[in-house]
mmCIF file of C-alpha atoms in Angstrom:
data_model
loop_
_atom_site.group_PDB
_atom_site.id
_atom_site.type_symbol
_atom_site.label_atom_id
_atom_site.label_comp_id
_atom_site.label_asym_id
_atom_site.label_seq_id
_atom_site.Cartn_x
_atom_site.Cartn_y
_atom_site.Cartn_z
ATOM 1 C CA MET H 1 0.000 0.000 0.000
ATOM 2 C CA GLY H 2 1.314 3.422 -0.875
ATOM 3 C CA LEU H 3 0.181 6.877 -1.631
ATOM 4 C CA ASP H 4 -2.656 6.558 -4.122
ATOM 5 C CA LEU H 5 -4.381 9.932 -4.005
ATOM 6 C CA ILE H 6 -3.179 13.386 -3.000
ATOM 7 C CA ASN H 7 -6.006 15.904 -2.566
ATOM 8 C CA GLY H 8 -8.158 13.723 -4.780
ATOM 9 C CA ILE H 9 -5.599 13.612 -7.609
ATOM 10 C CA PRO H 10 -3.926 10.317 -8.505
ATOM 11 C CA ALA H 11 -0.481 10.449 -6.866
ATOM 12 C CA HIS H 12 1.171 9.045 -9.991
ATOM 13 C CA VAL H 13 0.272 12.192 -11.926
ATOM 14 C CA LEU H 14 2.132 14.265 -9.319
ATOM 15 C CA PHE H 15 5.068 11.909 -8.597
ATOM 16 C CA VAL H 16 5.899 11.525 -12.262
ATOM 17 C CA HIS H 17 7.135 15.124 -12.273
ATOM 18 C CA VAL H 18 9.776 14.240 -9.682
ATOM 19 C CA VAL H 19 11.072 11.394 -11.850
ATOM 20 C CA VAL H 20 10.986 13.470 -15.034
ATOM 21 C CA VAL H 21 13.130 16.150 -13.405
ATOM 22 C CA LEU H 22 15.418 14.194 -11.068
ATOM 23 C CA VAL H 23 16.457 11.220 -13.205
ATOM 24 C CA PRO H 24 17.802 13.330 -16.116
ATOM 25 C CA LEU H 25 19.278 15.855 -13.652
ATOM 26 C CA THR H 26 21.054 13.023 -11.820
ATOM 27 C CA ALA H 27 22.273 11.621 -15.145
ATOM 28 C CA LEU H 28 23.722 14.994 -16.126
ATOM 29 C CA ALA H 29 25.289 15.504 -12.698
ATOM 30 C CA VAL H 30 26.985 12.106 -12.626
ATOM 31 C CA VAL H 31 28.419 12.602 -16.124
ATOM 32 C CA LEU H 32 29.773 16.039 -15.224
ATOM 33 C CA CYS H 33 31.157 14.854 -11.886
ATOM 34 C CA ALA H 34 32.839 11.835 -13.456
ATOM 35 C CA ALA H 35 34.432 13.915 -16.215
ATOM 36 C CA LEU H 36 35.298 17.105 -14.330
ATOM 37 C CA PRO H 37 36.996 16.984 -10.916
ATOM 38 C CA SER H 38 36.107 20.642 -10.280
ATOM 39 C CA VAL H 39 32.397 19.804 -10.566
ATOM 40 C CA MET H 40 32.822 16.775 -8.302
ATOM 41 C CA ARG H 41 34.506 18.940 -5.639
ATOM 42 C CA ARG H 42 31.456 21.214 -5.644
ATOM 43 C CA PHE H 43 28.902 18.392 -5.555
ATOM 44 C CA GLY H 44 30.518 16.194 -2.927
ATOM 45 C CA LEU H 45 28.036 14.037 -1.058
ATOM 46 C CA ALA H 46 25.156 15.771 -2.843
ATOM 47 C CA LEU H 47 25.802 13.570 -5.904
ATOM 48 C CA PRO H 48 24.944 10.202 -4.333
ATOM 49 C CA ALA H 49 22.216 11.891 -2.258
ATOM 50 C CA LEU H 50 20.582 13.214 -5.445
ATOM 51 C CA ALA H 51 20.882 9.777 -7.026
ATOM 52 C CA LEU H 52 19.298 8.179 -3.956
ATOM 53 C CA VAL H 53 16.313 10.540 -4.067
ATOM 54 C CA SER H 54 15.955 9.794 -7.796
ATOM 55 C CA LEU H 55 16.120 6.073 -7.096
ATOM 56 C CA VAL H 56 13.486 6.218 -4.356
ATOM 57 C CA SER H 57 11.169 8.308 -6.544
ATOM 58 C CA VAL H 58 11.028 5.613 -9.244
ATOM 59 C CA PRO H 59 9.299 2.801 -7.279
ATOM 60 C CA LEU H 60 7.142 5.367 -5.499
ATOM 61 C CA THR H 61 5.920 6.625 -8.869
ATOM 62 C CA THR H 62 5.621 3.124 -10.296
ATOM 63 C CA ASN H 63 3.530 1.910 -7.351
ATOM 64 C CA ALA H 64 1.238 4.914 -7.653
ATOM 65 C CA GLY H 65 1.026 4.172 -11.388
ATOM 66 C CA GLU H 66 -0.047 0.589 -10.714
ATOM 67 C CA TRP H 67 -2.887 1.910 -8.568
ATOM 68 C CA LEU H 68 -3.878 4.317 -11.339
ATOM 69 C CA GLU H 69 -3.691 1.544 -13.928
ATOM 70 C CA ARG H 70 -6.403 -0.336 -12.022
ATOM 71 C CA HIS H 71 -8.620 2.761 -12.176
ATOM 72 C CA VAL H 72 -8.450 3.617 -15.887
ATOM 73 C CA ASP H 73 -9.594 1.854 -19.038
ATOM 74 C CA ARG H 74 -6.944 -0.671 -19.950
ATOM 75 C CA ASN H 75 -5.785 -0.533 -23.553
ATOM 76 C CA ALA H 76 -2.628 -1.117 -25.586
ATOM 77 C CA LEU H 77 -1.299 2.380 -24.843
ATOM 78 C CA VAL H 78 -1.675 1.938 -21.084
ATOM 79 C CA ARG H 79 -0.051 -1.506 -21.273
ATOM 80 C CA LYS H 80 2.914 -0.115 -23.213
ATOM 81 C CA HIS H 81 3.345 2.741 -20.718
ATOM 82 C CA THR H 82 3.212 0.300 -17.816
ATOM 83 C CA GLU H 83 5.795 -1.997 -19.408
ATOM 84 C CA LEU H 84 8.155 0.878 -20.127
ATOM 85 C CA GLY H 85 7.699 2.270 -16.621
ATOM 86 C CA ASP H 86 8.772 -1.041 -15.137
ATOM 87 C CA GLU H 87 12.057 -0.775 -17.074
ATOM 88 C CA LEU H 88 13.242 2.446 -15.391
ATOM 89 C CA LEU H 89 14.219 1.002 -12.014
ATOM 90 C CA PRO H 90 17.390 -0.752 -13.277
ATOM 91 C CA TRP H 91 18.539 2.524 -14.839
ATOM 92 C CA ALA H 92 17.901 4.396 -11.583
ATOM 93 C CA ILE H 93 19.826 1.750 -9.648
ATOM 94 C CA ALA H 94 22.716 2.036 -12.104
ATOM 95 C CA LEU H 95 22.720 5.838 -11.739
ATOM 96 C CA PHE H 96 22.852 5.474 -7.966
ATOM 97 C CA LEU H 97 25.671 2.911 -8.052
ATOM 98 C CA VAL H 98 27.778 4.894 -10.520
ATOM 99 C CA SER H 99 27.239 8.180 -8.695
ATOM 100 C CA THR H 100 28.207 6.554 -5.404
ATOM 101 C CA ALA H 101 31.321 5.020 -6.976
ATOM 102 C CA VAL H 102 32.335 8.348 -8.552
ATOM 103 C CA TRP H 103 31.864 10.127 -5.230
ATOM 104 C CA TRP H 104 33.784 7.432 -3.348
ATOM 105 C CA PHE H 105 36.775 7.444 -5.736
ATOM 106 C CA TYR H 106 37.051 11.227 -5.643
ATOM 107 C CA ARG H 107 36.657 11.240 -1.866
ATOM 108 C CA ARG H 108 39.361 8.594 -1.514
ATOM 109 C CA ALA H 109 41.718 10.616 -3.745
ATOM 110 C CA ALA H 110 41.067 13.740 -1.677
ATOM 111 C CA HIS H 111 41.727 11.801 1.539
ATOM 112 C CA ARG H 112 45.025 10.494 0.166
ATOM 113 C CA ALA H 113 46.041 14.020 -0.812
ATOM 114 C CA ALA H 114 45.247 15.258 2.670
ATOM 115 C CA GLU H 115 47.532 12.562 4.091
ATOM 116 C CA GLY H 116 50.359 13.826 1.894
ATOM 117 C CA ALA H 117 50.331 11.186 -0.797
ATOM 118 C CA GLN H 118 51.533 12.092 -4.266
ATOM 119 C CA SER H 119 48.038 12.892 -5.508
ATOM 120 C CA THR H 120 47.091 16.505 -6.244
ATOM 121 C CA GLY H 121 43.785 16.470 -4.390
ATOM 122 C CA THR H 122 40.620 15.174 -5.914
ATOM 123 C CA GLU H 123 42.444 13.979 -9.007
ATOM 124 C CA VAL H 124 41.534 10.429 -9.875
ATOM 125 C CA ALA H 125 43.787 8.541 -12.280
ATOM 126 C CA THR H 126 43.000 9.544 -15.847
ATOM 127 C CA PRO H 127 42.077 6.045 -17.125
ATOM 128 C CA LEU H 128 39.701 5.584 -14.184
ATOM 129 C CA ARG H 129 38.178 9.018 -14.753
ATOM 130 C CA ILE H 130 37.713 8.296 -18.473
ATOM 131 C CA ALA H 131 36.117 4.914 -17.716
ATOM 132 C CA ALA H 132 33.807 6.524 -15.141
ATOM 133 C CA ALA H 133 32.868 9.287 -17.572
ATOM 134 C CA VAL H 134 32.103 6.822 -20.374
ATOM 135 C CA LEU H 135 30.104 4.532 -18.079
ATOM 136 C CA SER H 136 28.215 7.529 -16.656
ATOM 137 C CA LEU H 137 27.476 8.778 -20.149
ATOM 138 C CA ILE H 138 26.113 5.398 -21.256
ATOM 139 C CA ILE H 139 23.952 5.029 -18.155
ATOM 140 C CA GLY H 140 22.905 8.682 -18.211
ATOM 141 C CA VAL H 141 21.826 8.578 -21.840
ATOM 142 C CA GLY H 142 20.042 5.266 -21.269
ATOM 143 C CA ALA H 143 18.195 6.596 -18.230
ATOM 144 C CA GLY H 144 17.272 9.833 -19.994
ATOM 145 C CA ALA H 145 16.057 8.001 -23.074
ATOM 146 C CA GLN H 146 13.977 5.653 -20.926
ATOM 147 C CA VAL H 147 12.387 8.592 -19.087
ATOM 148 C CA TYR H 148 11.537 10.132 -22.458
ATOM 149 C CA ARG H 149 10.037 6.880 -23.795
ATOM 150 C CA ILE H 150 7.963 6.402 -20.649
ATOM 151 C CA GLY H 151 6.749 10.008 -20.696
ATOM 152 C CA ASP H 152 5.880 9.866 -24.369
ATOM 153 C CA SER H 153 3.908 6.642 -23.942
ATOM 154 C CA GLY H 154 2.178 8.043 -20.840
ATOM 155 C CA ALA H 155 1.143 11.198 -22.655
ATOM 156 C CA LYS H 156 -0.211 9.134 -25.544
ATOM 157 C CA ALA H 157 -2.113 6.891 -23.135
ATOM 158 C CA ALA H 158 -3.589 9.860 -21.276
ATOM 159 C CA TRP H 159 -4.386 12.119 -24.207
ATOM 160 C CA HIS H 160 -4.960 9.867 -27.224
ATOM 161 C CA ASP H 161 -8.695 10.627 -27.289
ATOM 162 C CA GLY H 162 -8.957 13.477 -24.820
ATOM 163 C CA TYR H 163 -8.527 16.494 -27.061
ATOM 164 C CA SER H 164 -9.286 17.846 -30.502
ATOM 165 C CA ALA H 165 -6.633 19.232 -32.858
ATOM 166 C CA THR H 166 -9.114 21.971 -33.793
ATOM 167 C CA ALA H 167 -10.723 24.317 -31.316
ATOM 168 C CA HIS H 168 -14.427 23.977 -30.643
ATOM 169 C CA PRO H 169 -16.242 26.889 -32.293
ATOM 170 C CA ASP H 170 -18.391 27.535 -29.224
ATOM 171 C CA ARG H 171 -15.368 27.915 -26.901
ATOM 172 C CA HIS H 172 -13.157 30.970 -26.984
#
Protein backbone atom coordinates (compact mmCIF):
# COMPACT_ATOMS: atom_id res chain seq x y z
CA MET A 1 0.00 0.00 0.00
CA GLY A 2 1.31 3.42 -0.88
CA LEU A 3 0.18 6.88 -1.63
CA ASP A 4 -2.66 6.56 -4.12
CA LEU A 5 -4.38 9.93 -4.00
CA ILE A 6 -3.18 13.39 -3.00
CA ASN A 7 -6.01 15.90 -2.57
CA GLY A 8 -8.16 13.72 -4.78
CA ILE A 9 -5.60 13.61 -7.61
CA PRO A 10 -3.93 10.32 -8.51
CA ALA A 11 -0.48 10.45 -6.87
CA HIS A 12 1.17 9.04 -9.99
CA VAL A 13 0.27 12.19 -11.93
CA LEU A 14 2.13 14.27 -9.32
CA PHE A 15 5.07 11.91 -8.60
CA VAL A 16 5.90 11.52 -12.26
CA HIS A 17 7.14 15.12 -12.27
CA VAL A 18 9.78 14.24 -9.68
CA VAL A 19 11.07 11.39 -11.85
CA VAL A 20 10.99 13.47 -15.03
CA VAL A 21 13.13 16.15 -13.41
CA LEU A 22 15.42 14.19 -11.07
CA VAL A 23 16.46 11.22 -13.21
CA PRO A 24 17.80 13.33 -16.12
CA LEU A 25 19.28 15.85 -13.65
CA THR A 26 21.05 13.02 -11.82
CA ALA A 27 22.27 11.62 -15.15
CA LEU A 28 23.72 14.99 -16.13
CA ALA A 29 25.29 15.50 -12.70
CA VAL A 30 26.98 12.11 -12.63
CA VAL A 31 28.42 12.60 -16.12
CA LEU A 32 29.77 16.04 -15.22
CA CYS A 33 31.16 14.85 -11.89
CA ALA A 34 32.84 11.83 -13.46
CA ALA A 35 34.43 13.91 -16.22
CA LEU A 36 35.30 17.10 -14.33
CA PRO A 37 37.00 16.98 -10.92
CA SER A 38 36.11 20.64 -10.28
CA VAL A 39 32.40 19.80 -10.57
CA MET A 40 32.82 16.78 -8.30
CA ARG A 41 34.51 18.94 -5.64
CA ARG A 42 31.46 21.21 -5.64
CA PHE A 43 28.90 18.39 -5.56
CA GLY A 44 30.52 16.19 -2.93
CA LEU A 45 28.04 14.04 -1.06
CA ALA A 46 25.16 15.77 -2.84
CA LEU A 47 25.80 13.57 -5.90
CA PRO A 48 24.94 10.20 -4.33
CA ALA A 49 22.22 11.89 -2.26
CA LEU A 50 20.58 13.21 -5.45
CA ALA A 51 20.88 9.78 -7.03
CA LEU A 52 19.30 8.18 -3.96
CA VAL A 53 16.31 10.54 -4.07
CA SER A 54 15.95 9.79 -7.80
CA LEU A 55 16.12 6.07 -7.10
CA VAL A 56 13.49 6.22 -4.36
CA SER A 57 11.17 8.31 -6.54
CA VAL A 58 11.03 5.61 -9.24
CA PRO A 59 9.30 2.80 -7.28
CA LEU A 60 7.14 5.37 -5.50
CA THR A 61 5.92 6.63 -8.87
CA THR A 62 5.62 3.12 -10.30
CA ASN A 63 3.53 1.91 -7.35
CA ALA A 64 1.24 4.91 -7.65
CA GLY A 65 1.03 4.17 -11.39
CA GLU A 66 -0.05 0.59 -10.71
CA TRP A 67 -2.89 1.91 -8.57
CA LEU A 68 -3.88 4.32 -11.34
CA GLU A 69 -3.69 1.54 -13.93
CA ARG A 70 -6.40 -0.34 -12.02
CA HIS A 71 -8.62 2.76 -12.18
CA VAL A 72 -8.45 3.62 -15.89
CA ASP A 73 -9.59 1.85 -19.04
CA ARG A 74 -6.94 -0.67 -19.95
CA ASN A 75 -5.79 -0.53 -23.55
CA ALA A 76 -2.63 -1.12 -25.59
CA LEU A 77 -1.30 2.38 -24.84
CA VAL A 78 -1.68 1.94 -21.08
CA ARG A 79 -0.05 -1.51 -21.27
CA LYS A 80 2.91 -0.12 -23.21
CA HIS A 81 3.34 2.74 -20.72
CA THR A 82 3.21 0.30 -17.82
CA GLU A 83 5.80 -2.00 -19.41
CA LEU A 84 8.16 0.88 -20.13
CA GLY A 85 7.70 2.27 -16.62
CA ASP A 86 8.77 -1.04 -15.14
CA GLU A 87 12.06 -0.77 -17.07
CA LEU A 88 13.24 2.45 -15.39
CA LEU A 89 14.22 1.00 -12.01
CA PRO A 90 17.39 -0.75 -13.28
CA TRP A 91 18.54 2.52 -14.84
CA ALA A 92 17.90 4.40 -11.58
CA ILE A 93 19.83 1.75 -9.65
CA ALA A 94 22.72 2.04 -12.10
CA LEU A 95 22.72 5.84 -11.74
CA PHE A 96 22.85 5.47 -7.97
CA LEU A 97 25.67 2.91 -8.05
CA VAL A 98 27.78 4.89 -10.52
CA SER A 99 27.24 8.18 -8.70
CA THR A 100 28.21 6.55 -5.40
CA ALA A 101 31.32 5.02 -6.98
CA VAL A 102 32.33 8.35 -8.55
CA TRP A 103 31.86 10.13 -5.23
CA TRP A 104 33.78 7.43 -3.35
CA PHE A 105 36.78 7.44 -5.74
CA TYR A 106 37.05 11.23 -5.64
CA ARG A 107 36.66 11.24 -1.87
CA ARG A 108 39.36 8.59 -1.51
CA ALA A 109 41.72 10.62 -3.74
CA ALA A 110 41.07 13.74 -1.68
CA HIS A 111 41.73 11.80 1.54
CA ARG A 112 45.02 10.49 0.17
CA ALA A 113 46.04 14.02 -0.81
CA ALA A 114 45.25 15.26 2.67
CA GLU A 115 47.53 12.56 4.09
CA GLY A 116 50.36 13.83 1.89
CA ALA A 117 50.33 11.19 -0.80
CA GLN A 118 51.53 12.09 -4.27
CA SER A 119 48.04 12.89 -5.51
CA THR A 120 47.09 16.50 -6.24
CA GLY A 121 43.79 16.47 -4.39
CA THR A 122 40.62 15.17 -5.91
CA GLU A 123 42.44 13.98 -9.01
CA VAL A 124 41.53 10.43 -9.87
CA ALA A 125 43.79 8.54 -12.28
CA THR A 126 43.00 9.54 -15.85
CA PRO A 127 42.08 6.04 -17.12
CA LEU A 128 39.70 5.58 -14.18
CA ARG A 129 38.18 9.02 -14.75
CA ILE A 130 37.71 8.30 -18.47
CA ALA A 131 36.12 4.91 -17.72
CA ALA A 132 33.81 6.52 -15.14
CA ALA A 133 32.87 9.29 -17.57
CA VAL A 134 32.10 6.82 -20.37
CA LEU A 135 30.10 4.53 -18.08
CA SER A 136 28.22 7.53 -16.66
CA LEU A 137 27.48 8.78 -20.15
CA ILE A 138 26.11 5.40 -21.26
CA ILE A 139 23.95 5.03 -18.16
CA GLY A 140 22.90 8.68 -18.21
CA VAL A 141 21.83 8.58 -21.84
CA GLY A 142 20.04 5.27 -21.27
CA ALA A 143 18.19 6.60 -18.23
CA GLY A 144 17.27 9.83 -19.99
CA ALA A 145 16.06 8.00 -23.07
CA GLN A 146 13.98 5.65 -20.93
CA VAL A 147 12.39 8.59 -19.09
CA TYR A 148 11.54 10.13 -22.46
CA ARG A 149 10.04 6.88 -23.79
CA ILE A 150 7.96 6.40 -20.65
CA GLY A 151 6.75 10.01 -20.70
CA ASP A 152 5.88 9.87 -24.37
CA SER A 153 3.91 6.64 -23.94
CA GLY A 154 2.18 8.04 -20.84
CA ALA A 155 1.14 11.20 -22.65
CA LYS A 156 -0.21 9.13 -25.54
CA ALA A 157 -2.11 6.89 -23.14
CA ALA A 158 -3.59 9.86 -21.28
CA TRP A 159 -4.39 12.12 -24.21
CA HIS A 160 -4.96 9.87 -27.22
CA ASP A 161 -8.69 10.63 -27.29
CA GLY A 162 -8.96 13.48 -24.82
CA TYR A 163 -8.53 16.49 -27.06
CA SER A 164 -9.29 17.85 -30.50
CA ALA A 165 -6.63 19.23 -32.86
CA THR A 166 -9.11 21.97 -33.79
CA ALA A 167 -10.72 24.32 -31.32
CA HIS A 168 -14.43 23.98 -30.64
CA PRO A 169 -16.24 26.89 -32.29
CA ASP A 170 -18.39 27.53 -29.22
CA ARG A 171 -15.37 27.91 -26.90
CA HIS A 172 -13.16 30.97 -26.98
